[in-house]
Amino acid sequence: METCRIAIPSTQPGGMDSAVGAHFGHCDCYTVVDVADGQITKVDTLPNVPHVQGGCMAPVNHLSENGITVLLAGGMGMRPLMGFNQVGIKVYHGGDAPSVGLAVQAFLSGKLPEFSPNQTCGGGMA
């Protein structure tokens, strides 16, 4: 694994000890974790954008514009999943982790499954 920039939907105030937000589009903020050669090099937070402007694609574009390459999410609809695929952001199912830090460790250990269309929730297309 080379370098990647991971976003994890988080409860306020964000960071490794925060809880993972249940639904990426309605989270308080994102914890952003930069990883190089399997090691965490930086942890930061990124505010979420209002869901109304641009609908489901607003957070997709927001994360893409901030250099995110991986998203660890608990739940999302089909439309945003397709959007993430279009902009080259890989989505993994990390919503069962009790904290952002544990979700990141599970991802780095290769324990998180890639999000598939049959894991999406209602909201856009079923």
Rosetta silent file (secondary structure, phi, psi, omega in degrees, C-alpha in Angstrom):
SEQUENCE: METCRIAIPSTQPGGMDSAVGAHFGHCDCYTVVDVADGQITKVDTLPNVPHVQGGCMAPVNHLSENGITVLLAGGMGMRPLMGFNQVGIKVYHGGDAPSVGLAVQAFLSGKLPEFSPNQTCGGGMA
SCORE:     score description
SCORE:     0.000 S_00000001
   1 L     0.000  123.213  178.323    0.000    0.000    0.000 S_00000001
   2 L   -81.289 -130.846  179.585    1.460    3.318   -1.068 S_00000001
   3 E   -98.716  148.693  173.964    0.004    6.566    0.155 S_00000001
   4 E  -151.015  161.227  178.764   -3.675    7.275    0.623 S_00000001
   5 E  -122.150  110.785 -172.965   -5.886    9.911    2.178 S_00000001
   6 E  -100.661  134.479  172.811   -8.702    8.370    4.193 S_00000001
   7 E  -113.314  136.343  178.373  -11.892   10.158    5.252 S_00000001
   8 E  -128.305  119.755  175.367  -14.049    8.754    8.049 S_00000001
   9 E   -57.126  132.141 -172.123  -17.459   10.273    8.877 S_00000001
  10 E  -136.743  157.360  170.003  -17.142   11.329   12.516 S_00000001
  11 L   -84.326  158.891  179.331  -18.994   12.820   15.433 S_00000001
  12 L   -62.001  143.500    5.465  -17.720   16.156   16.788 S_00000001
  13 L   -92.984   10.867 -174.687  -14.953   17.077   17.395 S_00000001
  14 L    84.597  175.039 -179.081  -13.464   14.495   14.985 S_00000001
  15 L   105.990  173.855 -172.668  -10.158   12.730   15.482 S_00000001
  16 L   -65.298  -25.702 -178.934   -9.080    9.176   16.210 S_00000001
  17 L   -91.047   -5.305 -178.632  -11.146    8.836   19.419 S_00000001
  18 L   -71.725  157.523  174.301  -14.413   10.047   17.862 S_00000001
  19 L   -75.256  149.905  176.550  -17.270    7.707   17.045 S_00000001
  20 E   -75.143  129.564  177.749  -17.733    6.753   13.392 S_00000001
  21 L   -66.100  136.867 -174.598  -20.718    8.637   11.908 S_00000001
  22 L   -67.012  -34.277 -178.394  -23.509    6.247   10.933 S_00000001
  23 L  -133.328  122.355 -170.405  -24.223    7.899    7.566 S_00000001
  24 H   -57.125  -38.560 -173.418  -21.494    9.709    5.661 S_00000001
  25 H   -74.465  -16.863 -176.999  -23.695   12.484    4.213 S_00000001
  26 H  -116.993   17.088 -178.344  -25.118   13.581    7.559 S_00000001
  27 L   -74.061  161.659  177.457  -22.025   13.331    9.759 S_00000001
  28 L   -65.209  -45.394 -177.206  -20.770   16.221   11.909 S_00000001
  29 E  -161.659  178.753  174.573  -17.372   16.224   10.200 S_00000001
  30 E  -116.320  137.651  167.260  -14.789   13.933    8.627 S_00000001
  31 E   -89.906  129.154 -178.588  -11.593   12.788   10.253 S_00000001
  32 E  -110.384  124.040 -176.765   -8.926   12.785    7.534 S_00000001
  33 E  -120.476  120.205  176.035   -6.011   10.396    7.957 S_00000001
  34 E   -91.345  132.923 -177.762   -2.978   10.506    5.685 S_00000001
  35 E  -127.199  134.581  174.543   -1.176    7.178    5.337 S_00000001
  36 E  -131.803  125.837  179.617    2.207    6.438    3.749 S_00000001
  37 L    51.009   43.382  176.422    3.592    2.900    3.543 S_00000001
  38 L    77.452    2.991 -178.936    1.032    1.612    6.045 S_00000001
  39 E  -114.204  138.422  177.127    1.892    4.279    8.648 S_00000001
  40 E   -73.673  123.819 -178.180   -0.335    7.169    9.741 S_00000001
  41 E  -106.409  -22.411 -178.380    1.497   10.395    8.933 S_00000001
  42 E  -159.995  143.297  174.743   -1.166   13.022    9.706 S_00000001
  43 E  -127.379  130.422 -177.626   -4.623   13.301   11.280 S_00000001
  44 E  -143.446  176.552  173.570   -6.869   16.279   10.579 S_00000001
  45 E  -125.329  154.616 -179.432  -10.562   17.137   10.406 S_00000001
  46 E  -135.236  124.204  179.472  -12.675   18.425    7.539 S_00000001
  47 E   -65.266  150.057  175.400  -16.095   20.023    8.058 S_00000001
  48 L   -78.272  162.802  176.202  -19.027   18.434    6.248 S_00000001
  49 L  -104.607  153.938  178.120  -20.976   20.402    3.640 S_00000001
  50 L   -59.090  135.966 -176.172  -24.741   21.010    3.788 S_00000001
  51 L   -69.362  -25.622 -175.741  -26.578   18.076    2.214 S_00000001
  52 L   -67.745  -42.085 -179.152  -29.099   20.336    0.460 S_00000001
  53 L   -73.730  106.831  178.526  -26.647   22.037   -1.914 S_00000001
  54 L    87.019    2.028  177.993  -25.996   19.443   -4.620 S_00000001
  55 L    56.490 -140.530 -176.050  -27.875   16.674   -2.790 S_00000001
  56 L   -64.387  -23.178 -177.190  -26.015   13.399   -2.361 S_00000001
  57 H   -82.990  -14.265  179.948  -23.210   14.479   -4.672 S_00000001
  58 H   -59.138  -50.245  178.456  -22.187   17.499   -2.568 S_00000001
  59 H   -65.821  -34.154  178.425  -20.198   15.411   -0.034 S_00000001
  60 H   -59.421  -51.153 -179.312  -18.763   13.267   -2.867 S_00000001
  61 H   -65.700  -38.778  179.222  -17.408   16.354   -4.653 S_00000001
  62 H   -59.456  -47.158 -179.225  -16.279   17.930   -1.351 S_00000001
  63 H   -68.690  -39.989  178.767  -14.177   14.882   -0.444 S_00000001
  64 H   -61.404  -43.823 -179.680  -12.814   14.543   -3.977 S_00000001
  65 H   -65.207  -20.603  179.770  -11.762   18.217   -4.004 S_00000001
  66 L   -99.856   16.779  171.825   -9.884   17.628   -0.728 S_00000001
  67 L    78.193   15.180 -179.289   -7.773   14.792   -2.138 S_00000001
  68 L   -70.268  135.971  177.810   -9.568   11.903   -0.441 S_00000001
  69 L  -116.049  -17.687 -179.461   -8.813    8.504   -2.018 S_00000001
  70 E  -138.232  137.305  174.372  -10.516    6.180    0.511 S_00000001
  71 E  -122.313  130.073  173.374  -13.755    6.540    2.492 S_00000001
  72 E  -103.988  114.043 -172.204  -14.625    4.332    5.472 S_00000001
  73 E  -129.962  156.821  176.357  -18.405    4.527    5.842 S_00000001
  74 L   -94.263  -44.118 -178.470  -21.219    2.896    7.752 S_00000001
  75 L  -149.271  147.327  174.674  -24.123    3.599    5.444 S_00000001
  76 L  -165.803  160.034  177.966  -24.871    5.279    2.139 S_00000001
  77 E   -84.712  172.183 -178.547  -27.267    5.157   -0.775 S_00000001
  78 H   -63.564  -40.747 -175.964  -26.596    3.823   -4.242 S_00000001
  79 H   -61.193  -49.995  178.160  -26.241    7.263   -5.846 S_00000001
  80 H   -65.682  -34.813  177.758  -23.350    8.504   -3.699 S_00000001
  81 H   -59.879  -44.264  177.376  -21.625    5.102   -3.936 S_00000001
  82 H   -63.337  -37.630  177.948  -21.756    5.397   -7.721 S_00000001
  83 H   -62.971  -45.166  178.154  -20.486    8.989   -7.393 S_00000001
  84 H   -61.175  -41.696  177.854  -17.506    7.915   -5.289 S_00000001
  85 H   -60.015  -39.814 -178.790  -16.709    5.220   -7.858 S_00000001
  86 H   -65.991  -36.246 -177.722  -16.825    7.858  -10.624 S_00000001
  87 H   -92.585    4.395  174.881  -14.375   10.209   -8.877 S_00000001
  88 L    83.227   20.601  176.011  -11.986    7.384   -7.946 S_00000001
  89 L   -97.965  121.716  178.017  -12.660    7.212   -4.196 S_00000001
  90 E   -82.049  135.032 -176.882  -12.732    3.627   -2.903 S_00000001
  91 E  -112.207  129.153  178.435  -15.393    3.034   -0.249 S_00000001
  92 E  -120.262  148.956 -178.626  -14.981    0.459    2.522 S_00000001
  93 E   -83.826  105.577 -177.416  -17.506   -0.657    5.128 S_00000001
  94 L  -127.215   16.328 -174.052  -16.126    0.570    8.447 S_00000001
  95 L   -73.691  -12.512 -179.111  -19.257    1.551   10.365 S_00000001
  96 L   -82.308  -13.560 -178.444  -19.071   -1.288   12.895 S_00000001
  97 L   -69.959  138.983 -179.382  -15.892    0.063   14.487 S_00000001
  98 L   -73.326  -15.678  177.820  -16.462    1.797   17.851 S_00000001
  99 L  -148.501  161.941  177.724  -14.020    4.618   17.000 S_00000001
 100 H   -58.852  -44.841 -178.875  -12.348    6.258   14.037 S_00000001
 101 H   -58.540  -42.569  179.785   -8.943    4.988   15.168 S_00000001
 102 H   -70.241  -34.026  175.770  -10.131    1.375   15.274 S_00000001
 103 H   -63.697  -43.059  179.706  -11.773    1.735   11.847 S_00000001
 104 H   -64.357  -43.694  179.281   -8.484    3.019   10.403 S_00000001
 105 H   -62.189  -40.628  178.063   -6.520    0.174   12.018 S_00000001
 106 H   -62.354  -41.014  178.142   -9.004   -2.375   10.605 S_00000001
 107 H   -63.553  -47.670 -178.133   -8.590   -0.825    7.148 S_00000001
 108 H   -63.945  -25.758  178.316   -4.792   -0.826    7.364 S_00000001
 109 L   -86.680   -0.528  179.371   -4.933   -4.494    8.429 S_00000001
 110 L    75.579   23.255 -175.167   -7.023   -5.370    5.371 S_00000001
 111 L   -97.077   -4.927 -178.395  -10.055   -6.352    7.463 S_00000001
 112 L   -98.270  132.523  177.610  -12.678   -4.037    5.951 S_00000001
 113 L   -76.905  148.534  174.721  -14.739   -5.181    2.959 S_00000001
 114 E   -69.483  139.625 -178.469  -15.121   -2.900   -0.025 S_00000001
 115 L   -66.037  130.711  178.293  -18.616   -1.351   -0.096 S_00000001
 116 L  -117.877  159.353 -177.936  -20.822   -3.057   -2.665 S_00000001
 117 H   -54.729  -29.447 -179.295  -24.171   -1.955   -4.148 S_00000001
 118 H   -76.334   -2.704  175.782  -26.070   -4.580   -2.125 S_00000001
 119 H   -99.997    1.038 -177.168  -24.955   -2.836    1.093 S_00000001
 120 L   -76.313  155.219  178.506  -26.501    0.489    0.172 S_00000001
 121 E  -104.820  168.845  178.359  -29.487    1.871    2.051 S_00000001
 122 L   -63.788  163.406 -179.778  -32.563    3.596    0.656 S_00000001
 123 L   147.598  -46.565  173.912  -32.399    7.254   -0.149 S_00000001
 124 L  -117.442 -111.694  177.410  -31.793    7.349   -3.870 S_00000001
 125 L   -85.529  148.766 -177.610  -32.143    4.301   -6.004 S_00000001
 126 L   -87.533    0.000    0.000  -32.888    1.019   -4.237 S_00000001
